mmCIF file of C-alpha atoms and ligand atoms in Angstrom:
data_model
loop_
_atom_site.group_PDB
_atom_site.id
_atom_site.type_symbol
_atom_site.label_atom_id
_atom_site.label_comp_id
_atom_site.label_asym_id
_atom_site.label_seq_id
_atom_site.Cartn_x
_atom_site.Cartn_y
_atom_site.Cartn_z
ATOM 1 C CA MET A 1 -22.004 45.684 -6.477
ATOM 2 C CA PHE A 2 -21.758 42.750 -8.888
ATOM 3 C CA GLU A 3 -20.013 44.866 -11.529
ATOM 4 C CA SER A 4 -16.813 44.323 -9.562
ATOM 5 C CA LEU A 5 -16.916 40.547 -10.057
ATOM 6 C CA LYS A 6 -14.424 39.168 -12.554
ATOM 7 C CA PRO A 7 -15.237 36.324 -14.955
ATOM 8 C CA VAL A 8 -14.161 32.984 -13.590
ATOM 9 C CA ALA A 9 -13.032 29.865 -15.432
ATOM 10 C CA GLY A 10 -15.534 27.009 -15.475
ATOM 11 C CA ASP A 11 -14.853 23.806 -13.574
ATOM 12 C CA PRO A 12 -12.812 21.461 -15.802
ATOM 13 C CA ILE A 13 -14.913 18.407 -14.977
ATOM 14 C CA LEU A 14 -18.412 19.802 -14.530
ATOM 15 C CA GLY A 15 -17.899 22.140 -17.514
ATOM 16 C CA LEU A 16 -17.162 19.108 -19.668
ATOM 17 C CA MET A 17 -20.276 17.370 -18.324
ATOM 18 C CA ALA A 18 -22.363 20.361 -19.453
ATOM 19 C CA ALA A 19 -20.677 20.403 -22.887
ATOM 20 C CA PHE A 20 -21.384 16.681 -23.294
ATOM 21 C CA ARG A 21 -25.053 17.163 -22.424
ATOM 22 C CA ALA A 22 -25.329 19.973 -24.985
ATOM 23 C CA ASP A 23 -23.802 17.847 -27.774
ATOM 24 C CA ASN A 24 -26.524 16.498 -30.105
ATOM 25 C CA ARG A 25 -24.474 13.817 -31.806
ATOM 26 C CA ASP A 26 -26.038 10.366 -31.231
ATOM 27 C CA HIS A 27 -22.752 8.528 -31.081
ATOM 28 C CA LYS A 28 -21.226 10.769 -28.376
ATOM 29 C CA ILE A 29 -19.306 9.067 -25.553
ATOM 30 C CA ASP A 30 -18.927 10.481 -22.053
ATOM 31 C CA LEU A 31 -15.612 9.546 -20.467
ATOM 32 C CA GLY A 32 -15.553 12.736 -18.399
ATOM 33 C CA VAL A 33 -17.233 13.176 -15.033
ATOM 34 C CA GLY A 34 -16.715 10.346 -12.555
ATOM 35 C CA VAL A 35 -20.140 8.781 -12.683
ATOM 36 C CA TYR A 36 -20.696 5.058 -13.225
ATOM 37 C CA GLN A 37 -22.494 3.919 -16.369
ATOM 38 C CA ASP A 38 -23.627 0.351 -16.967
ATOM 39 C CA ASP A 39 -23.142 -1.565 -20.198
ATOM 40 C CA SER A 40 -26.111 0.206 -21.778
ATOM 41 C CA GLY A 41 -24.620 3.612 -20.929
ATOM 42 C CA ARG A 42 -27.093 4.390 -18.152
ATOM 43 C CA THR A 43 -26.438 5.403 -14.565
ATOM 44 C CA PRO A 44 -29.145 3.357 -12.863
ATOM 45 C CA VAL A 45 -30.255 3.617 -9.260
ATOM 46 C CA MET A 46 -28.798 0.519 -7.573
ATOM 47 C CA LYS A 47 -31.434 -2.142 -6.842
ATOM 48 C CA SER A 48 -30.483 -2.216 -3.161
ATOM 49 C CA VAL A 49 -30.986 1.565 -3.056
ATOM 50 C CA LYS A 50 -34.418 1.207 -4.686
ATOM 51 C CA LEU A 51 -35.394 -1.402 -2.086
ATOM 52 C CA ALA A 52 -34.128 0.838 0.717
ATOM 53 C CA GLU A 53 -36.116 3.733 -0.757
ATOM 54 C CA ALA A 54 -39.303 1.657 -0.698
ATOM 55 C CA LYS A 55 -38.589 0.743 2.910
ATOM 56 C CA LEU A 56 -37.870 4.360 3.797
ATOM 57 C CA MET A 57 -41.144 5.518 2.237
ATOM 58 C CA GLU A 58 -42.903 3.117 4.560
ATOM 59 C CA LEU A 59 -40.885 3.824 7.692
ATOM 60 C CA GLU A 60 -40.174 7.540 7.507
ATOM 61 C CA ASN A 61 -42.630 9.383 9.687
ATOM 62 C CA THR A 62 -41.048 12.802 10.029
ATOM 63 C CA LYS A 63 -39.025 15.352 8.131
ATOM 64 C CA ALA A 64 -37.973 17.172 11.287
ATOM 65 C CA TYR A 65 -34.359 18.369 11.519
ATOM 66 C CA GLN A 66 -31.866 15.585 12.085
ATOM 67 C CA GLY A 67 -29.149 17.450 13.945
ATOM 68 C CA ILE A 68 -25.769 18.851 13.004
ATOM 69 C CA ALA A 69 -23.917 15.519 12.932
ATOM 70 C CA GLY A 70 -26.649 13.858 10.872
ATOM 71 C CA ASP A 71 -27.973 10.390 11.579
ATOM 72 C CA ALA A 72 -26.193 8.681 14.497
ATOM 73 C CA GLY A 73 -26.917 5.218 13.098
ATOM 74 C CA TYR A 74 -25.424 6.169 9.738
ATOM 75 C CA ASN A 75 -22.304 7.518 11.427
ATOM 76 C CA GLN A 76 -21.796 4.252 13.342
ATOM 77 C CA LEU A 77 -22.301 2.153 10.225
ATOM 78 C CA MET A 78 -19.942 4.323 8.187
ATOM 79 C CA MET A 79 -17.223 3.977 10.823
ATOM 80 C CA ALA A 80 -17.602 0.201 10.639
ATOM 81 C CA LEU A 81 -17.574 0.247 6.824
ATOM 82 C CA LEU A 82 -14.453 2.364 6.712
ATOM 83 C CA PHE A 83 -12.435 0.865 9.539
ATOM 84 C CA GLY A 84 -13.890 -2.652 9.588
ATOM 85 C CA ALA A 85 -16.393 -3.781 12.227
ATOM 86 C CA ASP A 86 -13.655 -5.337 14.389
ATOM 87 C CA HIS A 87 -11.189 -2.456 14.366
ATOM 88 C CA SER A 88 -10.126 -1.540 17.903
ATOM 89 C CA ILE A 89 -10.436 2.184 17.115
ATOM 90 C CA LEU A 90 -14.230 1.762 17.091
ATOM 91 C CA ASN A 91 -14.227 1.123 20.830
ATOM 92 C CA SER A 92 -11.614 3.713 21.729
ATOM 93 C CA ASP A 93 -13.644 6.948 22.116
ATOM 94 C CA ARG A 94 -11.003 8.655 19.956
ATOM 95 C CA LEU A 95 -13.145 8.593 16.840
ATOM 96 C CA VAL A 96 -15.559 11.335 15.772
ATOM 97 C CA THR A 97 -17.741 10.838 12.673
ATOM 98 C CA LEU A 98 -20.174 13.339 11.218
ATOM 99 C CA GLN A 99 -22.476 12.800 8.290
ATOM 100 C CA ALA A 100 -21.649 15.523 5.768
ATOM 101 C CA PRO A 101 -22.853 16.622 2.304
ATOM 102 C CA GLY A 102 -20.909 14.300 -0.006
ATOM 103 C CA GLY A 103 -17.186 13.788 -0.136
ATOM 104 C CA SER A 104 -16.718 17.496 -0.834
ATOM 105 C CA GLY A 105 -18.635 18.650 2.253
ATOM 106 C CA SER A 106 -16.701 16.108 4.304
ATOM 107 C CA LEU A 107 -13.363 17.357 3.032
ATOM 108 C CA ARG A 108 -14.388 20.919 3.760
ATOM 109 C CA VAL A 109 -15.442 20.242 7.361
ATOM 110 C CA GLY A 110 -12.154 18.408 7.984
ATOM 111 C CA ALA A 111 -10.175 21.245 6.431
ATOM 112 C CA GLU A 112 -11.948 23.817 8.597
ATOM 113 C CA VAL A 113 -11.320 21.817 11.778
ATOM 114 C CA VAL A 114 -7.606 21.669 10.988
ATOM 115 C CA GLN A 115 -7.589 25.398 10.271
ATOM 116 C CA ARG A 116 -9.164 26.106 13.652
ATOM 117 C CA ALA A 117 -6.704 23.826 15.405
ATOM 118 C CA ARG A 118 -3.638 25.038 13.573
ATOM 119 C CA PRO A 119 -4.175 28.054 11.310
ATOM 120 C CA ASP A 120 -0.622 27.944 9.975
ATOM 121 C CA ALA A 121 -0.777 24.279 8.932
ATOM 122 C CA LYS A 122 -0.064 23.732 5.251
ATOM 123 C CA LEU A 123 -1.843 21.153 3.131
ATOM 124 C CA TRP A 124 0.367 18.897 1.007
ATOM 125 C CA VAL A 125 -1.304 17.510 -2.088
ATOM 126 C CA GLY A 126 0.046 15.040 -4.618
ATOM 127 C CA VAL A 127 0.697 16.098 -8.194
ATOM 128 C CA PRO A 128 -1.715 15.508 -9.718
ATOM 129 C CA THR A 129 -4.759 15.326 -7.507
ATOM 130 C CA TRP A 130 -8.507 15.774 -8.045
ATOM 131 C CA PRO A 131 -8.560 19.362 -9.377
ATOM 132 C CA ASN A 132 -11.243 20.478 -6.925
ATOM 133 C CA HIS A 133 -9.155 19.494 -3.890
ATOM 134 C CA ILE A 134 -7.197 22.700 -4.229
ATOM 135 C CA PRO A 135 -10.000 25.304 -4.327
ATOM 136 C CA LEU A 136 -12.180 23.296 -1.956
ATOM 137 C CA MET A 137 -9.559 22.953 0.747
ATOM 138 C CA GLY A 138 -7.485 26.005 -0.110
ATOM 139 C CA SER A 139 -10.466 28.287 0.420
ATOM 140 C CA ALA A 140 -10.781 26.902 3.958
ATOM 141 C CA GLY A 141 -7.546 28.806 4.521
ATOM 142 C CA PHE A 142 -4.829 26.283 3.719
ATOM 143 C CA GLU A 143 -1.676 27.273 1.972
ATOM 144 C CA ILE A 144 -1.106 24.444 -0.495
ATOM 145 C CA GLU A 145 2.206 22.624 -0.958
ATOM 146 C CA GLU A 146 2.836 19.816 -3.419
ATOM 147 C CA TYR A 147 4.502 16.436 -3.324
ATOM 148 C CA PRO A 148 5.342 14.490 -6.500
ATOM 149 C CA TYR A 149 2.993 11.571 -7.131
ATOM 150 C CA TYR A 150 2.526 10.349 -10.682
ATOM 151 C CA ASP A 151 5.268 9.973 -13.230
ATOM 152 C CA LYS A 152 3.742 10.377 -16.680
ATOM 153 C CA THR A 153 6.668 8.709 -18.399
ATOM 154 C CA THR A 154 6.538 5.474 -16.386
ATOM 155 C CA HIS A 155 2.749 5.702 -15.830
ATOM 156 C CA SER A 156 3.287 4.873 -12.178
ATOM 157 C CA ILE A 157 3.793 6.508 -8.796
ATOM 158 C CA ASN A 158 7.168 8.127 -8.337
ATOM 159 C CA ILE A 159 7.565 6.562 -4.909
ATOM 160 C CA ASP A 160 11.120 7.694 -4.278
ATOM 161 C CA ALA A 161 10.378 11.337 -5.056
ATOM 162 C CA MET A 162 7.146 11.197 -3.077
ATOM 163 C CA MET A 163 8.819 9.767 0.029
ATOM 164 C CA GLU A 164 11.707 12.168 -0.279
ATOM 165 C CA THR A 165 9.303 15.127 -0.164
ATOM 166 C CA LEU A 166 7.200 13.636 2.632
ATOM 167 C CA ASN A 167 10.413 13.302 4.612
ATOM 168 C CA GLN A 168 10.621 17.085 4.575
ATOM 169 C CA VAL A 169 7.042 17.879 5.632
ATOM 170 C CA PRO A 170 7.094 19.861 8.893
ATOM 171 C CA ALA A 171 5.350 18.635 12.032
ATOM 172 C CA GLY A 172 1.726 19.748 12.240
ATOM 173 C CA ASP A 173 1.204 20.023 8.471
ATOM 174 C CA VAL A 174 -1.441 17.914 6.777
ATOM 175 C CA VAL A 175 -0.816 15.460 3.923
ATOM 176 C CA LEU A 176 -3.740 14.639 1.657
ATOM 177 C CA LEU A 177 -3.788 11.035 0.397
ATOM 178 C CA HIS A 178 -6.246 9.164 -1.817
ATOM 179 C CA GLY A 179 -7.530 6.099 0.062
ATOM 180 C CA CYS A 180 -7.897 4.069 -3.153
ATOM 181 C CA CYS A 181 -8.737 4.443 -6.856
ATOM 182 C CA HIS A 182 -6.558 7.515 -7.219
ATOM 183 C CA ASN A 183 -8.371 10.333 -9.005
ATOM 184 C CA PRO A 184 -7.206 11.184 -11.688
ATOM 185 C CA THR A 185 -4.414 8.639 -12.290
ATOM 186 C CA GLY A 186 -5.713 5.235 -11.137
ATOM 187 C CA ALA A 187 -2.248 4.583 -9.698
ATOM 188 C CA ASP A 188 -2.771 3.383 -6.126
ATOM 189 C CA LEU A 189 -0.430 3.184 -3.180
ATOM 190 C CA GLN A 190 0.430 -0.409 -2.271
ATOM 191 C CA PRO A 191 0.267 -1.601 1.375
ATOM 192 C CA GLU A 192 4.052 -1.282 1.710
ATOM 193 C CA HIS A 193 3.832 2.353 0.554
ATOM 194 C CA TRP A 194 1.122 3.087 3.106
ATOM 195 C CA ASP A 195 3.288 1.522 5.811
ATOM 196 C CA GLN A 196 6.208 3.669 4.744
ATOM 197 C CA ILE A 197 4.085 6.839 4.816
ATOM 198 C CA ALA A 198 2.863 5.961 8.322
ATOM 199 C CA ASP A 199 6.496 5.571 9.438
ATOM 200 C CA ILE A 200 7.350 8.992 8.022
ATOM 201 C CA ALA A 201 4.231 10.597 9.516
ATOM 202 C CA LEU A 202 5.185 9.255 12.952
ATOM 203 C CA GLU A 203 8.731 10.430 12.593
ATOM 204 C CA ARG A 204 7.932 13.859 11.148
ATOM 205 C CA GLY A 205 4.701 14.511 13.059
ATOM 206 C CA PHE A 206 2.483 15.386 10.100
ATOM 207 C CA ILE A 207 -1.182 14.383 9.953
ATOM 208 C CA PRO A 208 -2.562 12.322 7.062
ATOM 209 C CA PHE A 209 -5.939 13.352 5.657
ATOM 210 C CA ILE A 210 -7.322 10.470 3.604
ATOM 211 C CA ASP A 211 -9.935 11.106 0.941
ATOM 212 C CA ILE A 212 -11.715 7.829 0.167
ATOM 213 C CA ALA A 213 -14.404 8.389 -2.431
ATOM 214 C CA TYR A 214 -14.271 5.000 -4.196
ATOM 215 C CA GLN A 215 -14.184 2.326 -1.480
ATOM 216 C CA GLY A 216 -15.095 -0.975 -3.120
ATOM 217 C CA LEU A 217 -14.321 0.058 -6.690
ATOM 218 C CA GLY A 218 -10.625 -0.825 -6.620
ATOM 219 C CA GLN A 219 -9.813 -4.203 -5.101
ATOM 220 C CA GLY A 220 -12.806 -4.592 -2.793
ATOM 221 C CA LEU A 221 -14.264 -2.942 0.310
ATOM 222 C CA ASP A 222 -11.626 -4.215 2.739
ATOM 223 C CA ALA A 223 -8.527 -4.094 0.546
ATOM 224 C CA ASP A 224 -9.365 -0.528 -0.505
ATOM 225 C CA ALA A 225 -9.366 0.578 3.131
ATOM 226 C CA TYR A 226 -5.958 -0.892 3.993
ATOM 227 C CA GLY A 227 -4.235 2.476 4.351
ATOM 228 C CA LEU A 228 -6.759 4.155 6.598
ATOM 229 C CA ARG A 229 -7.218 1.075 8.798
ATOM 230 C CA MET A 230 -3.492 0.668 9.307
ATOM 231 C CA MET A 231 -3.033 4.388 9.969
ATOM 232 C CA ALA A 232 -5.853 4.400 12.533
ATOM 233 C CA ASP A 233 -3.936 1.612 14.297
ATOM 234 C CA ARG A 234 -0.618 3.355 14.288
ATOM 235 C CA LEU A 235 -1.061 7.134 14.267
ATOM 236 C CA PRO A 236 -2.268 9.412 17.037
ATOM 237 C CA GLU A 237 -4.271 11.661 14.701
ATOM 238 C CA LEU A 238 -5.913 11.168 11.332
ATOM 239 C CA LEU A 239 -8.729 12.554 9.174
ATOM 240 C CA VAL A 240 -10.816 10.519 6.732
ATOM 241 C CA ALA A 241 -13.352 12.006 4.304
ATOM 242 C CA SER A 242 -15.597 9.465 2.616
ATOM 243 C CA SER A 243 -18.258 9.593 -0.055
ATOM 244 C CA CYS A 244 -21.226 7.348 -0.883
ATOM 245 C CA SER A 245 -21.594 8.919 -4.333
ATOM 246 C CA LYS A 246 -19.851 6.170 -6.247
ATOM 247 C CA ASN A 247 -20.138 2.993 -4.162
ATOM 248 C CA PHE A 248 -23.850 3.509 -3.439
ATOM 249 C CA GLY A 249 -24.511 5.521 -6.626
ATOM 250 C CA LEU A 250 -25.955 8.329 -4.482
ATOM 251 C CA TYR A 251 -24.265 11.167 -6.365
ATOM 252 C CA ARG A 252 -27.032 13.755 -6.201
ATOM 253 C CA GLU A 253 -28.024 12.874 -2.644
ATOM 254 C CA ARG A 254 -24.766 14.357 -1.338
ATOM 255 C CA THR A 255 -23.954 11.635 1.153
ATOM 256 C CA GLY A 256 -20.591 11.480 2.862
ATOM 257 C CA SER A 257 -18.867 11.472 6.214
ATOM 258 C CA ILE A 258 -15.910 13.065 7.900
ATOM 259 C CA THR A 259 -14.069 11.081 10.543
ATOM 260 C CA LEU A 260 -11.487 12.606 12.815
ATOM 261 C CA VAL A 261 -9.241 10.448 14.975
ATOM 262 C CA ALA A 262 -7.982 12.332 18.030
ATOM 263 C CA GLU A 263 -5.152 11.437 20.340
ATOM 264 C CA SER A 264 -7.396 10.932 23.366
ATOM 265 C CA ALA A 265 -11.065 10.590 24.257
ATOM 266 C CA GLU A 266 -10.895 13.982 25.928
ATOM 267 C CA GLN A 267 -9.612 15.650 22.754
ATOM 268 C CA ALA A 268 -12.172 13.772 20.691
ATOM 269 C CA LYS A 269 -14.980 15.448 22.653
ATOM 270 C CA ILE A 270 -13.616 18.873 21.763
ATOM 271 C CA VAL A 271 -13.017 17.818 18.144
ATOM 272 C CA SER A 272 -16.632 16.687 17.982
ATOM 273 C CA ALA A 273 -17.971 19.989 19.331
ATOM 274 C CA GLN A 274 -15.683 21.999 17.035
ATOM 275 C CA SER A 275 -16.667 19.959 13.964
ATOM 276 C CA MET A 276 -20.329 20.497 14.739
ATOM 277 C CA SER A 277 -19.846 24.206 15.199
ATOM 278 C CA ILE A 278 -18.148 24.328 11.794
ATOM 279 C CA ALA A 279 -20.891 22.334 10.076
ATOM 280 C CA ARG A 280 -23.470 24.633 11.675
ATOM 281 C CA GLN A 281 -21.651 27.665 10.296
ATOM 282 C CA ILE A 282 -21.420 26.328 6.762
ATOM 283 C CA TYR A 283 -24.600 24.360 6.035
ATOM 284 C CA SER A 284 -26.234 23.818 9.428
ATOM 285 C CA MET A 285 -27.186 20.191 8.867
ATOM 286 C CA PRO A 286 -26.502 17.595 6.162
ATOM 287 C CA PRO A 287 -29.256 16.344 3.816
ATOM 288 C CA ALA A 288 -30.928 13.231 5.249
ATOM 289 C CA HIS A 289 -32.203 11.067 2.389
ATOM 290 C CA GLY A 290 -28.996 9.423 1.160
ATOM 291 C CA ALA A 291 -27.683 8.697 4.637
ATOM 292 C CA LEU A 292 -30.967 7.110 5.688
ATOM 293 C CA LEU A 293 -30.773 4.822 2.659
ATOM 294 C CA VAL A 294 -27.187 3.862 3.467
ATOM 295 C CA SER A 295 -28.228 3.102 7.055
ATOM 296 C CA LEU A 296 -31.048 0.877 5.878
ATOM 297 C CA ILE A 297 -28.708 -0.979 3.518
ATOM 298 C CA LEU A 298 -25.770 -1.421 5.857
ATOM 299 C CA GLY A 299 -28.017 -2.251 8.796
ATOM 300 C CA ASP A 300 -29.864 -5.089 7.074
ATOM 301 C CA ASP A 301 -28.026 -8.329 6.248
ATOM 302 C CA GLN A 302 -29.990 -9.054 3.085
ATOM 303 C CA LEU A 303 -29.884 -5.519 1.683
ATOM 304 C CA ARG A 304 -26.221 -5.281 2.508
ATOM 305 C CA ALA A 305 -25.473 -8.542 0.708
ATOM 306 C CA ASN A 306 -27.426 -7.280 -2.337
ATOM 307 C CA TRP A 307 -25.520 -4.006 -2.303
ATOM 308 C CA GLN A 308 -22.148 -5.717 -2.017
ATOM 309 C CA ALA A 309 -22.991 -7.969 -4.952
ATOM 310 C CA GLU A 310 -24.005 -4.955 -7.068
ATOM 311 C CA LEU A 311 -20.883 -3.077 -6.081
ATOM 312 C CA GLU A 312 -18.765 -6.058 -7.048
ATOM 313 C CA GLU A 313 -20.460 -6.095 -10.455
ATOM 314 C CA VAL A 314 -19.593 -2.416 -10.894
ATOM 315 C CA ARG A 315 -15.987 -3.047 -9.883
ATOM 316 C CA LEU A 316 -15.572 -5.995 -12.236
ATOM 317 C CA ARG A 317 -17.238 -4.214 -15.154
ATOM 318 C CA ILE A 318 -14.841 -1.298 -14.864
ATOM 319 C CA LYS A 319 -11.919 -3.704 -14.634
ATOM 320 C CA SER A 320 -13.015 -5.492 -17.788
ATOM 321 C CA MET A 321 -13.338 -2.157 -19.628
ATOM 322 C CA ARG A 322 -9.723 -1.439 -18.662
ATOM 323 C CA THR A 323 -8.676 -4.615 -20.458
ATOM 324 C CA LEU A 324 -10.836 -3.949 -23.522
ATOM 325 C CA LEU A 325 -9.544 -0.398 -23.887
ATOM 326 C CA THR A 326 -5.904 -1.375 -23.468
ATOM 327 C CA ASP A 327 -6.151 -4.267 -25.885
ATOM 328 C CA GLY A 328 -8.094 -2.170 -28.374
ATOM 329 C CA ILE A 329 -5.578 0.663 -28.612
ATOM 330 C CA ASN A 330 -2.239 -0.971 -27.878
ATOM 331 C CA ASP A 331 -1.648 -1.945 -31.491
ATOM 332 C CA ASN A 332 -1.539 1.681 -32.674
ATOM 333 C CA ALA A 333 0.849 2.750 -35.423
ATOM 334 C CA ALA A 334 2.363 5.410 -33.134
ATOM 335 C CA GLY A 335 3.735 2.605 -30.954
ATOM 336 C CA MET A 336 2.273 3.997 -27.739
ATOM 337 C CA ASP A 337 1.900 1.538 -24.878
ATOM 338 C CA PHE A 338 -1.280 1.758 -22.816
ATOM 339 C CA SER A 339 -0.709 -1.304 -20.625
ATOM 340 C CA HIS A 340 -0.837 0.849 -17.485
ATOM 341 C CA ILE A 341 -4.601 1.264 -17.985
ATOM 342 C CA LYS A 342 -5.108 -2.470 -17.556
ATOM 343 C CA GLN A 343 -3.079 -2.506 -14.363
ATOM 344 C CA GLN A 344 -4.504 0.537 -12.582
ATOM 345 C CA GLN A 345 -7.501 0.727 -10.242
ATOM 346 C CA GLY A 346 -10.865 2.437 -10.001
ATOM 347 C CA MET A 347 -12.687 4.664 -12.438
ATOM 348 C CA PHE A 348 -9.826 6.624 -13.943
ATOM 349 C CA SER A 349 -6.555 6.494 -15.830
ATOM 350 C CA PHE A 350 -4.612 8.943 -17.941
ATOM 351 C CA LEU A 351 -4.514 8.261 -21.659
ATOM 352 C CA GLY A 352 -1.404 10.392 -21.940
ATOM 353 C CA ILE A 353 -2.167 11.723 -25.437
ATOM 354 C CA THR A 354 -1.642 15.323 -26.569
ATOM 355 C CA SER A 355 -4.169 18.157 -26.163
ATOM 356 C CA ASP A 356 -4.567 18.296 -29.944
ATOM 357 C CA GLN A 357 -5.435 14.617 -30.032
ATOM 358 C CA LEU A 358 -7.846 15.103 -27.132
ATOM 359 C CA ASN A 359 -9.551 18.023 -28.882
ATOM 360 C CA ARG A 360 -9.871 15.997 -32.077
ATOM 361 C CA LEU A 361 -11.533 13.213 -30.141
ATOM 362 C CA ARG A 362 -14.107 15.670 -28.839
ATOM 363 C CA ASP A 363 -14.606 17.781 -31.978
ATOM 364 C CA GLU A 364 -14.465 15.112 -34.687
ATOM 365 C CA PHE A 365 -15.544 11.993 -32.822
ATOM 366 C CA ALA A 366 -17.775 13.338 -29.978
ATOM 367 C CA ILE A 367 -15.655 11.616 -27.329
ATOM 368 C CA TYR A 368 -15.431 13.635 -24.129
ATOM 369 C CA ILE A 369 -12.331 13.257 -21.958
ATOM 370 C CA VAL A 370 -11.101 15.637 -19.231
ATOM 371 C CA GLY A 371 -8.245 17.947 -20.330
ATOM 372 C CA SER A 372 -5.683 16.114 -18.196
ATOM 373 C CA THR A 373 -6.430 13.087 -20.484
ATOM 374 C CA ARG A 374 -8.241 11.394 -17.579
ATOM 375 C CA VAL A 375 -10.675 8.809 -18.911
ATOM 376 C CA ASN A 376 -13.612 7.479 -16.926
ATOM 377 C CA LEU A 377 -13.426 3.784 -17.782
ATOM 378 C CA ALA A 378 -17.025 3.340 -16.620
ATOM 379 C CA GLY A 379 -18.204 5.298 -19.673
ATOM 380 C CA ILE A 380 -17.049 2.472 -21.960
ATOM 381 C CA ASN A 381 -19.443 -0.310 -22.917
ATOM 382 C CA SER A 382 -19.856 -3.107 -25.427
ATOM 383 C CA ASN A 383 -21.697 -0.776 -27.832
ATOM 384 C CA ASN A 384 -19.122 2.004 -27.936
ATOM 385 C CA ILE A 385 -15.820 0.168 -27.425
ATOM 386 C CA ASP A 386 -15.099 -0.450 -31.126
ATOM 387 C CA TYR A 387 -15.907 3.108 -32.151
ATOM 388 C CA LEU A 388 -13.883 4.434 -29.228
ATOM 389 C CA THR A 389 -10.769 2.374 -29.873
ATOM 390 C CA GLN A 390 -10.911 3.036 -33.635
ATOM 391 C CA SER A 391 -11.231 6.774 -32.987
ATOM 392 C CA ILE A 392 -8.314 6.811 -30.541
ATOM 393 C CA ARG A 393 -6.184 4.821 -32.975
ATOM 394 C CA THR A 394 -7.109 7.256 -35.750
ATOM 395 C CA VAL A 395 -5.983 10.326 -33.805
ATOM 396 C CA LEU A 396 -2.812 8.550 -32.684
ATOM 397 C CA ASP A 397 -1.927 7.386 -36.151
ATOM 398 C CA SER A 398 -2.554 10.570 -38.104
HETATM 399 C C1 LMR B 401 -14.943 13.471 -10.704
HETATM 400 O O1 LMR B 401 -13.771 13.546 -10.325
HETATM 401 O O2 LMR B 401 -15.261 13.430 -11.897
HETATM 402 C C2 LMR B 401 -16.058 13.388 -9.689
HETATM 403 O O3 LMR B 401 -15.510 13.286 -8.423
HETATM 404 C C3 LMR B 401 -17.063 14.468 -9.835
HETATM 405 C C4 LMR B 401 -16.563 15.808 -9.405
HETATM 406 O O4 LMR B 401 -17.237 16.415 -8.575
HETATM 407 O O5 LMR B 401 -15.532 16.288 -9.893
#
């Protein structure tokens, strides 16, 4: 049977992570996979998570199945984190939230629900988007369409071209948007852009699907959720996939949620049953550990305050690395301007160098960057910044 399988290309991000791990050079730098590293280059377990784990060890008295939608307390707390505790949608009965395995599992459940509701709906993705969006959601059955997003020459969003395309999206199609900290570009929609997209969605009748995997890493927990909160106020239907991988550092615990906003409470009941039937078909039930930790943190004032302080530290560290990188490479002999890196948000930005330069960085200098030239700013620290900026300047200048 297996002789009929064809070789398949490795994942561009996870393949690079494996190559980095296999590299024996001591001075290697990982600017690839989107995982936070502190100033000593480690990805520590957050202190608030450690405290919640200790508490969980004490409190947990069963490993019995949780149920298809996961932990009800977690789902409530995630809704409040995403939409804000005072958002009117929380009391509307139009909201359905399921715990799901990471941001990816959440995206997949949402995609499958849309496919069941409207099998001919197309999914519109920005160019570029997180590379795994396309196989992950496309294999749920979506035909993929594209809208222009990032302009590599201006290093910013091509708003006019984006809006022009969105103005042509047919009713019933789905438009994928990044809630904040755009992956891979770091170029985020501003509140006025979100408002404009909501206007177009209302006029055209398409449904936004917001992927928010970095809440709190851009401008803060509330500011980063502007788009989804406003859209939940204004639009009849909406999907939101969220991840706790980055903001709680729970990467390997696969902790996420999918929220579906329906037009009425009656429809929400059916959406809930359909979403659960989909989850049951794919993975049956989500893993419990990460979600239980998040519940303990968000449900306890002190732990929550600790977590928010740690998250703020993460956010500010990444921001300061943006400044150090920009300042360290802007005076290159090639005259390239990297000021956009300082201005963008979240973990990533494009360097915008050539593939040859990128390959030289990896082969000669042991610096790992995704092929699109996406750098993970959180891989930079006070020990590697000088070597990194010198190496980039060397490949630019020669
Ligand atoms: C990334 O974009 O690097 C992360 O979201 C990890 C992944 O799964 O690709």
